[in-house]
Amino acid sequence: MQYQRICVLGLGYIGLPTASTFATQGLQVVGVDINPQVINTLRNGGLHIHEPGLRTLVQAALVSGNLTIADRPQPADAFIIAVPTPFLEDKKADMSFVISAAESILPVLQPGNLVMLESTSPPRTTVDLVAPILEHSGLAAGPDFHLAYTPERVLPGQILRELIENARVIGGIDRASAEAGRDLYTIFVRGQIILTDATTAEMVKLMENTYRDVNIAVANEFSRLADRFGVDVWEAIQIANLHPRVKILKPGPGVGGHCIGVDPWFLVEAASDLAQLISAARQVNDSQPEFVEQLVRRALSVGNSSEGLTGKRIALLGLAYKPDVDDLRESPAIELARRLKAAGAEVSAFEPVKPAAQVPGVRTLPGLEETVRVADLIVLLVLHSSFLNLVPAQVAGLTPARLVVDAVNGFDRQTWESAGFRIFCLGNGKNNR
Ligand code: SAJ
């Protein structure tokens, strides 16, 4: 199939890079978003999200005239749905954006069109949810128009490169739909393109992120066990990973972001009787901030006689969900900040990648100096490069705090201790007692 004009619904972390990349490859692309602020920002040359290289790419796409921004779909050869699928309080997928995006295509859907779903979705969404909606047009999915699912698999921070280089799986509701999808993505994808059915492609995506979540959960559980047994989990992991078939991931304050902490729930929701390990892993990762809180209490009890948090001044370094990104969504650091505050501590936080971040319930400050100025204890929560470059002797001059909880094994114990700090590293049972 040949494509000249496409329509991308949802201009977020996936939709905007995808729309811009197609536009710079010469396609006429209409980027659609329902949020007027997003539309205004983009039309005025701004950008509402941060991703390395994205500003240049979007500007090139807009200046070429190939990318235009609209508030509703327009007739096109192909439609790509890249709207969010958040989860609700009860851990069930919120499919309302997918539903309304599919409905918004109805007035312009033509025979021969291709509709691609990219949003991470529970198994069978393409077949059981999206196809019936689109068929309200009077056209039949398969005979009259193509319908396929292709998951995005790009890593935030490296989206532009991975969009092009990663292997891409395209699952059609029939073979012709998968092939139509391949013809579209071949325009810019350099990685292998694998064709399958729609539900397999949905499941592949959920399996990838679930696999990672379960592996992080086991690392986090090891950190708890090591703490109890007087073992340094970081040393133990390093040694275990010398085994040719073992690759343990890193413990930390928990799993954040909009993908790994969310997607496994889609499998739990779809088959709670079967997905028991997956559910347990989620609970381990979700409760990891609580484990860090206990370490904070223990550290404070060393300098004091009680583990109480009331009135304790705690400075948090890092609020992003992972190193060197400005994304604060579902961040375990924020969960910890709220927990400490609820327990009576005076919490201040500094996020160097997004110094002006406003987080409800958390007192954020724009610089390191003001964050640690009156602290009793400092907690390192994100392995940002700028934190790794801190000089402990200089930090000692900025703060009265001499207790540090390192939740990511980022600070070199020797240099920090020789500058007068006492370090409590997550999962280091040799030193945390
Ligand atoms: N984390 C750990 N220990 C580790 C690795 C990660 O605690 O050893 C934590 C991070 O700090 C972060 C969370 O896990 O809080 C998730 O970070 P991540 O880098 O593992 O993944 P994401 O969420 O940024 O991106 C993932 C990727 N999926 C996989 O690697 C299987 C990416 O390829 C997907 O496209 C993305 O989810 C997505 O959008 O689904």
Coordinates of C-alpha atoms and ligand atoms in Angstrom, one line a residue:
M1 CA 0.0 0.0 0.0
Q2 CA 1.1 3.6 -0.7
Y3 CA 0.7 6.4 1.8
Q4 CA 0.6 10.1 1.1
R5 CA -1.5 11.5 3.9
I6 CA -1.7 10.2 7.5
C7 CA -3.4 11.3 10.7
V8 CA -1.8 10.8 14.1
L9 CA -4.2 11.0 17.1
G10 CA -2.5 12.0 20.3
L11 CA 0.6 14.2 20.3
G12 CA 2.3 13.0 23.4
Y13 CA 5.6 11.1 24.0
I14 CA 4.9 8.7 21.2
G15 CA 2.4 10.4 18.8
L16 CA 4.4 13.6 18.4
P17 CA 7.8 12.0 17.6
T18 CA 6.0 9.5 15.2
A19 CA 4.0 12.2 13.4
S20 CA 7.2 14.4 13.1
T21 CA 9.3 11.5 11.8
F22 CA 6.7 10.6 9.1
A23 CA 6.5 14.3 8.2
T24 CA 10.3 14.6 7.8
Q25 CA 10.1 11.6 5.5
G26 CA 7.8 13.5 3.1
L27 CA 4.4 12.4 4.2
Q28 CA 1.6 14.9 4.7
V29 CA 0.8 14.4 8.4
V30 CA -2.1 15.8 10.4
G31 CA -1.3 15.7 14.1
V32 CA -4.4 15.7 16.2
D33 CA -4.8 16.4 19.9
I34 CA -7.9 17.2 22.0
N35 CA -6.0 19.4 24.4
P36 CA -6.2 23.0 23.2
Q37 CA -3.1 23.9 25.2
V38 CA -1.1 21.3 23.3
I39 CA -2.4 22.6 20.0
N40 CA -1.6 26.2 20.8
T41 CA 1.9 25.4 22.2
L42 CA 2.8 23.4 19.0
R43 CA 1.3 26.0 16.6
N44 CA 3.3 28.7 18.4
G45 CA 6.6 26.8 17.9
G46 CA 6.7 25.5 21.5
L47 CA 6.9 22.0 22.9
H48 CA 4.9 20.6 25.8
I49 CA 7.1 17.6 26.5
H50 CA 10.8 17.1 27.0
E51 CA 12.8 14.6 25.0
P52 CA 16.3 15.0 23.6
G53 CA 16.3 16.1 20.0
L54 CA 12.5 16.4 19.8
R55 CA 12.4 20.2 19.5
T56 CA 14.5 20.2 16.4
L57 CA 12.6 17.3 14.8
V58 CA 9.2 18.9 15.4
Q59 CA 10.4 22.3 14.1
A60 CA 11.7 20.7 11.0
A61 CA 8.4 18.9 10.4
L62 CA 6.4 22.1 11.0
V63 CA 8.6 24.3 8.9
S64 CA 8.5 21.8 6.0
G65 CA 4.7 22.3 5.9
N66 CA 4.3 18.5 6.0
L67 CA 3.1 18.5 9.7
T68 CA 0.0 20.4 10.5
I69 CA -1.8 20.4 13.9
A70 CA -5.6 20.0 14.2
D71 CA -8.2 19.3 16.9
R72 CA -9.9 16.5 15.0
P73 CA -9.1 13.9 12.4
Q74 CA -9.2 14.7 8.7
P75 CA -9.5 12.3 5.8
A76 CA -6.3 10.4 5.3
D77 CA -4.9 7.1 4.0
A78 CA -3.9 5.9 7.5
F79 CA -4.8 6.8 11.1
I80 CA -2.5 6.1 14.0
I81 CA -4.0 6.1 17.5
A82 CA -1.3 7.0 20.1
V83 CA -3.4 8.2 23.0
P84 CA -2.6 7.4 26.6
T85 CA -4.1 4.4 28.4
P86 CA -3.7 5.3 32.1
F87 CA -5.0 3.1 34.8
L88 CA -7.7 4.0 37.3
E89 CA -7.6 3.8 41.1
D90 CA -8.7 0.2 41.0
K91 CA -5.7 -0.7 38.7
K92 CA -8.1 -1.2 35.7
A93 CA -7.1 0.2 32.3
D94 CA -8.8 3.5 31.4
M95 CA -9.6 2.9 27.7
S96 CA -11.7 6.1 27.4
F97 CA -9.1 7.9 25.3
V98 CA -8.8 5.0 22.9
I99 CA -12.6 4.8 22.6
S100 CA -13.0 8.5 21.9
A101 CA -10.1 8.5 19.5
A102 CA -11.6 5.6 17.5
E103 CA -15.0 7.3 17.5
S104 CA -13.4 10.5 16.2
I105 CA -12.2 8.7 13.2
L106 CA -15.7 7.5 12.2
P107 CA -16.8 10.6 10.2
V108 CA -13.7 10.4 8.0
L109 CA -13.0 6.7 7.7
Q110 CA -13.0 5.6 4.0
P111 CA -12.8 2.1 2.4
G112 CA -9.2 1.1 1.9
N113 CA -7.9 3.1 4.9
L114 CA -5.5 1.6 7.5
V115 CA -6.1 2.2 11.3
M116 CA -3.2 1.5 13.6
L117 CA -3.5 1.3 17.4
E118 CA -0.2 2.1 19.2
S119 CA -1.5 2.7 22.7
T120 CA -0.5 0.0 25.2
S121 CA -3.7 -1.9 25.7
P122 CA -5.1 -5.1 27.5
P123 CA -5.1 -8.2 25.3
R124 CA -7.8 -8.3 22.7
T125 CA -8.4 -4.6 22.6
T126 CA -7.9 -4.2 18.9
V127 CA -10.3 -7.0 18.0
D128 CA -12.9 -6.7 20.8
L129 CA -13.0 -2.9 21.4
V130 CA -11.6 -0.9 18.5
A131 CA -12.9 -3.0 15.6
P132 CA -16.6 -2.8 16.7
I133 CA -16.3 1.0 17.2
L134 CA -14.9 1.5 13.8
E135 CA -17.5 -0.7 12.2
H136 CA -20.2 1.8 13.3
S137 CA -19.0 3.6 10.2
G138 CA -20.8 0.9 8.2
L139 CA -17.5 -0.5 6.9
A140 CA -16.2 -3.9 7.9
A141 CA -12.8 -4.3 9.6
G142 CA -10.8 -6.5 7.3
P143 CA -12.8 -6.5 4.0
D144 CA -13.3 -2.7 3.9
F145 CA -10.5 -1.2 5.9
H146 CA -7.3 -2.5 7.5
L147 CA -6.8 -2.6 11.2
A148 CA -3.6 -3.5 13.1
Y149 CA -1.8 -3.0 16.4
T150 CA 1.8 -2.0 16.8
P151 CA 3.2 -1.3 20.2
E152 CA 5.7 1.4 20.9
R153 CA 8.8 0.1 22.6
V154 CA 11.0 3.2 22.8
L155 CA 12.9 4.2 25.9
P156 CA 12.2 7.7 27.2
G157 CA 15.4 9.7 26.8
Q158 CA 16.2 7.8 23.6
I159 CA 12.9 7.9 21.8
L160 CA 14.0 9.4 18.5
R161 CA 16.8 6.8 18.0
E162 CA 14.8 3.8 19.2
L163 CA 11.7 4.8 17.1
I164 CA 13.8 4.2 14.0
E165 CA 16.2 1.5 15.1
N166 CA 14.1 -0.8 17.3
A167 CA 12.4 -3.9 15.9
R168 CA 8.7 -3.3 15.4
V169 CA 6.0 -5.8 15.7
I170 CA 2.8 -5.3 13.7
G171 CA -0.2 -7.4 14.5
G172 CA -3.1 -7.3 12.0
I173 CA -6.6 -8.4 12.4
D174 CA -5.8 -10.3 9.2
R175 CA -2.7 -10.7 7.1
A176 CA -3.6 -7.9 4.7
S177 CA -3.9 -5.5 7.7
A178 CA -0.5 -6.5 9.0
E179 CA 1.1 -6.0 5.6
A180 CA -0.6 -2.6 5.2
G181 CA 0.9 -1.7 8.6
R182 CA 4.3 -2.9 7.4
D183 CA 4.1 -0.8 4.3
L184 CA 3.5 2.3 6.4
Y185 CA 6.2 1.8 9.1
T186 CA 8.8 0.7 6.5
I187 CA 8.9 4.4 5.6
F188 CA 11.2 5.1 8.6
V189 CA 11.8 2.0 10.7
R190 CA 15.3 0.5 10.2
G191 CA 14.9 -2.3 12.7
Q192 CA 13.3 -5.6 11.8
I193 CA 9.5 -5.5 11.2
I194 CA 7.7 -8.7 12.4
L195 CA 4.2 -9.4 11.3
T196 CA 1.8 -11.3 13.5
D197 CA -1.8 -11.1 14.7
A198 CA -3.2 -8.2 16.7
T199 CA -3.6 -9.9 20.0
T200 CA -0.1 -11.4 19.9
A201 CA 1.3 -7.9 19.3
E202 CA -0.7 -6.6 22.3
M203 CA 0.6 -9.4 24.5
V204 CA 4.2 -9.0 23.3
K205 CA 4.2 -5.4 24.6
L206 CA 2.7 -6.3 28.0
M207 CA 5.1 -9.2 28.3
E208 CA 8.1 -7.1 27.7
N209 CA 7.3 -4.6 30.4
T210 CA 6.0 -7.2 32.8
Y211 CA 9.2 -9.2 32.4
R212 CA 11.2 -6.1 33.4
D213 CA 8.9 -5.3 36.3
V214 CA 9.2 -8.8 37.7
N215 CA 13.0 -8.7 37.4
I216 CA 13.2 -5.4 39.2
A217 CA 10.9 -6.8 41.9
V218 CA 13.2 -9.7 42.6
A219 CA 16.2 -7.2 42.8
N220 CA 14.1 -5.1 45.3
E221 CA 13.2 -8.1 47.3
F222 CA 16.9 -9.1 47.4
S223 CA 17.7 -5.7 48.8
R224 CA 15.3 -6.4 51.7
L225 CA 16.7 -9.8 52.3
A226 CA 20.3 -8.6 52.2
D227 CA 19.5 -5.9 54.6
R228 CA 18.2 -8.5 57.0
F229 CA 21.0 -10.9 56.6
G230 CA 23.9 -8.4 56.9
V231 CA 24.8 -8.6 53.3
D232 CA 25.6 -5.8 50.8
V233 CA 23.1 -6.5 48.0
W234 CA 25.2 -4.5 45.5
E235 CA 28.2 -6.7 46.1
A236 CA 26.1 -9.8 46.0
I237 CA 24.5 -8.9 42.7
Q238 CA 27.8 -8.0 41.2
I239 CA 29.1 -11.5 42.1
A240 CA 25.9 -13.3 41.1
N241 CA 26.0 -11.6 37.7
L242 CA 29.3 -13.2 36.9
H243 CA 27.3 -16.3 36.4
P244 CA 26.8 -16.7 32.6
R245 CA 23.1 -17.0 32.8
V246 CA 22.3 -14.5 35.6
K247 CA 21.6 -10.8 35.1
I248 CA 20.0 -9.3 38.2
L249 CA 18.7 -5.8 37.7
K250 CA 19.2 -2.9 40.2
P251 CA 17.3 -2.4 43.4
G252 CA 16.0 1.1 44.0
P253 CA 13.3 3.2 45.6
G254 CA 10.6 1.5 43.4
V255 CA 9.4 1.5 39.8
G256 CA 8.1 4.7 38.3
G257 CA 7.1 6.0 34.9
H258 CA 4.1 5.5 32.8
C259 CA 4.8 2.0 31.5
I260 CA 6.5 -0.6 33.7
G261 CA 4.4 0.2 36.8
V262 CA 1.2 0.2 34.8
D263 CA 1.3 -2.4 32.0
P264 CA 1.5 -5.5 34.2
W265 CA -1.8 -4.5 35.8
F266 CA -3.4 -4.9 32.3
L267 CA -2.6 -8.6 32.5
V268 CA -3.7 -8.9 36.1
E269 CA -7.0 -7.2 35.2
A270 CA -7.5 -9.5 32.2
A271 CA -6.8 -12.7 34.1
S272 CA -6.3 -12.2 37.8
D273 CA -6.7 -15.9 38.5
L274 CA -3.6 -16.6 36.4
A275 CA -1.4 -13.6 36.8
Q276 CA -0.3 -14.2 40.4
L277 CA 3.4 -13.7 40.2
I278 CA 2.9 -10.6 38.1
S279 CA 0.5 -9.2 40.8
A280 CA 3.0 -10.0 43.6
A281 CA 5.9 -8.3 41.7
R282 CA 3.8 -5.2 41.3
Q283 CA 3.1 -5.1 45.0
V284 CA 6.8 -5.5 45.9
N285 CA 7.8 -2.6 43.6
D286 CA 4.9 -0.5 44.8
S287 CA 5.9 -1.0 48.5
Q288 CA 9.6 -0.2 47.9
P289 CA 9.2 3.5 49.0
E290 CA 8.0 2.1 52.3
F291 CA 11.2 0.1 52.7
V292 CA 13.2 3.3 51.9
E293 CA 11.2 5.1 54.5
Q294 CA 12.1 2.5 57.1
L295 CA 15.8 3.0 56.2
V296 CA 15.3 6.8 56.7
R297 CA 13.9 6.1 60.2
R298 CA 16.7 3.8 61.0
A299 CA 19.3 6.3 59.9
L300 CA 17.7 9.0 62.0
S301 CA 17.7 6.8 65.0
V302 CA 21.5 6.6 64.8
G303 CA 21.9 10.3 65.2
N304 CA 19.1 10.4 67.7
S305 CA 17.3 8.2 70.1
S306 CA 14.1 7.7 68.2
E307 CA 13.0 6.7 64.7
G308 CA 10.3 9.3 64.8
L309 CA 10.0 11.6 61.8
T310 CA 8.0 14.4 63.4
G311 CA 9.8 17.7 62.8
K312 CA 12.8 16.0 61.0
R313 CA 14.0 18.0 58.1
I314 CA 14.7 15.8 55.1
A315 CA 16.1 16.9 51.8
L316 CA 15.4 14.7 48.8
L317 CA 17.7 14.7 45.8
G318 CA 15.8 13.7 42.7
L319 CA 12.1 13.4 41.9
A320 CA 12.1 12.1 38.4
Y321 CA 11.2 8.5 37.8
K322 CA 14.6 7.6 36.6
P323 CA 18.0 9.1 35.8
D324 CA 18.4 12.1 33.5
V325 CA 14.8 12.4 32.4
D326 CA 12.4 15.2 33.5
D327 CA 9.4 12.9 33.7
L328 CA 7.9 12.8 37.2
R329 CA 5.0 10.5 36.4
E330 CA 4.3 7.7 39.0
S331 CA 7.7 8.5 40.5
P332 CA 8.6 6.5 43.6
A333 CA 10.5 9.5 44.9
I334 CA 7.3 11.5 45.0
E335 CA 5.6 8.6 46.8
L336 CA 8.4 8.7 49.4
A337 CA 8.2 12.5 49.8
R338 CA 4.5 12.2 50.5
R339 CA 5.0 9.3 53.0
L340 CA 7.6 11.2 54.9
K341 CA 5.5 14.3 55.0
A342 CA 2.5 12.4 56.2
A343 CA 4.6 11.0 59.0
G344 CA 5.4 14.5 60.2
A345 CA 8.7 15.3 58.5
E346 CA 9.5 18.6 56.9
V347 CA 10.4 17.5 53.4
S348 CA 12.1 19.6 50.7
A349 CA 13.1 18.2 47.3
F350 CA 15.3 19.2 44.4
E351 CA 14.9 17.9 40.9
P352 CA 17.9 19.1 38.8
V353 CA 16.4 18.1 35.4
K354 CA 13.2 20.0 36.2
P355 CA 14.1 22.6 38.8
A356 CA 10.8 24.4 38.5
A357 CA 8.7 21.3 39.0
Q358 CA 5.6 21.8 41.0
V359 CA 4.4 18.7 42.8
P360 CA 1.2 18.7 44.8
G361 CA 2.0 17.9 48.5
V362 CA 5.8 18.2 48.0
R363 CA 7.9 21.3 48.7
T364 CA 10.2 21.6 45.7
L365 CA 13.1 24.0 45.6
P366 CA 15.1 25.2 42.5
G367 CA 18.6 24.5 43.8
L368 CA 20.7 22.0 45.8
E369 CA 21.9 24.7 48.2
E370 CA 18.5 25.8 49.5
T371 CA 17.2 22.2 49.6
V372 CA 19.9 21.0 52.0
R373 CA 20.6 24.2 53.9
V374 CA 18.7 23.2 57.1
A375 CA 18.4 19.4 56.6
D376 CA 18.9 16.7 59.2
L377 CA 19.2 14.0 56.6
I378 CA 19.7 13.8 52.8
V379 CA 18.1 11.1 50.6
L380 CA 19.5 10.3 47.2
L381 CA 16.7 9.0 45.1
V382 CA 17.7 9.3 41.5
L383 CA 21.0 8.5 39.9
H384 CA 21.1 11.8 37.8
S385 CA 24.6 12.5 36.4
S386 CA 24.7 15.8 38.2
F387 CA 24.4 14.1 41.6
L388 CA 27.1 11.7 40.7
N389 CA 29.4 14.6 40.2
L390 CA 28.7 16.1 43.6
V391 CA 31.9 16.7 45.7
P392 CA 31.1 15.5 49.3
A393 CA 33.4 18.0 50.9
Q394 CA 31.6 20.9 49.2
V395 CA 28.2 19.5 50.1
A396 CA 29.4 19.3 53.7
G397 CA 29.8 23.1 53.6
L398 CA 26.2 23.6 52.5
T399 CA 24.3 21.6 55.1
P400 CA 24.3 20.6 58.7
A401 CA 23.1 17.1 57.7
R402 CA 25.6 14.3 58.2
L403 CA 23.3 11.4 57.5
V404 CA 22.7 10.3 54.0
V405 CA 20.3 7.6 52.7
D406 CA 21.4 6.4 49.3
A407 CA 18.6 4.6 47.7
V408 CA 20.4 4.0 44.4
N409 CA 23.9 3.2 45.4
G410 CA 25.1 6.4 43.7
F411 CA 27.5 7.8 46.3
D412 CA 31.0 6.4 46.9
R413 CA 31.0 5.5 50.5
Q414 CA 34.6 6.2 51.2
T415 CA 34.7 9.8 49.8
W416 CA 31.4 10.7 51.5
E417 CA 32.5 9.2 54.8
S418 CA 35.8 10.9 54.7
A419 CA 33.9 14.2 54.2
G420 CA 32.1 13.4 57.5
F421 CA 28.9 11.8 56.3
R422 CA 27.4 8.6 57.4
I423 CA 25.9 6.7 54.5
F424 CA 23.0 4.3 54.7
C425 CA 22.8 2.5 51.3
L426 CA 19.6 0.7 50.3
G427 CA 20.2 -3.1 50.7
N428 CA 23.6 -2.8 52.4
G429 CA 23.0 -4.9 55.5
K430 CA 26.7 -4.6 56.3
N431 CA 26.5 -0.9 57.1
N432 CA 22.9 -0.2 57.9
R433 CA 22.8 -1.4 61.4
Ligands
SAJ1 N1 14.4 0.5 37.4 C1 14.9 -0.1 38.6 N2 16.0 -1.0 38.4 C2 16.5 -1.3 37.2 C3 15.9 -0.7 36.0 C4 14.9 0.2 36.2 O1 14.5 0.2 39.7 O2 17.4 -2.1 37.2 C5 13.3 1.5 37.6 C6 13.6 2.9 37.0 O3 14.3 3.6 37.9 C7 12.2 3.4 36.7 C8 11.5 2.1 36.3 O4 12.2 1.0 36.8 O5 11.7 3.9 37.9 C9 11.3 2.0 34.8 O6 12.4 2.4 34.1 P1 13.0 1.6 32.8 O7 14.2 2.4 32.3 O8 13.2 0.2 33.1 O9 11.8 1.7 31.7 P2 10.8 2.8 31.1 O10 9.6 2.8 31.9 O11 11.5 4.1 31.0 O12 10.6 2.3 29.6 C10 10.1 1.0 29.5 C11 10.9 0.2 28.4 N3 10.6 -1.2 28.5 C12 11.5 -2.2 28.6 O13 12.7 -1.9 28.8 C13 11.0 -3.6 28.6 C14 10.7 0.8 27.1 O14 11.4 0.0 26.1 C15 9.2 0.9 26.7 O15 9.0 1.4 25.4 C16 8.6 1.7 27.8 O16 8.7 1.1 29.1 C17 7.1 1.9 27.4 O17 6.7 3.0 26.9 O18 6.3 0.9 27.6

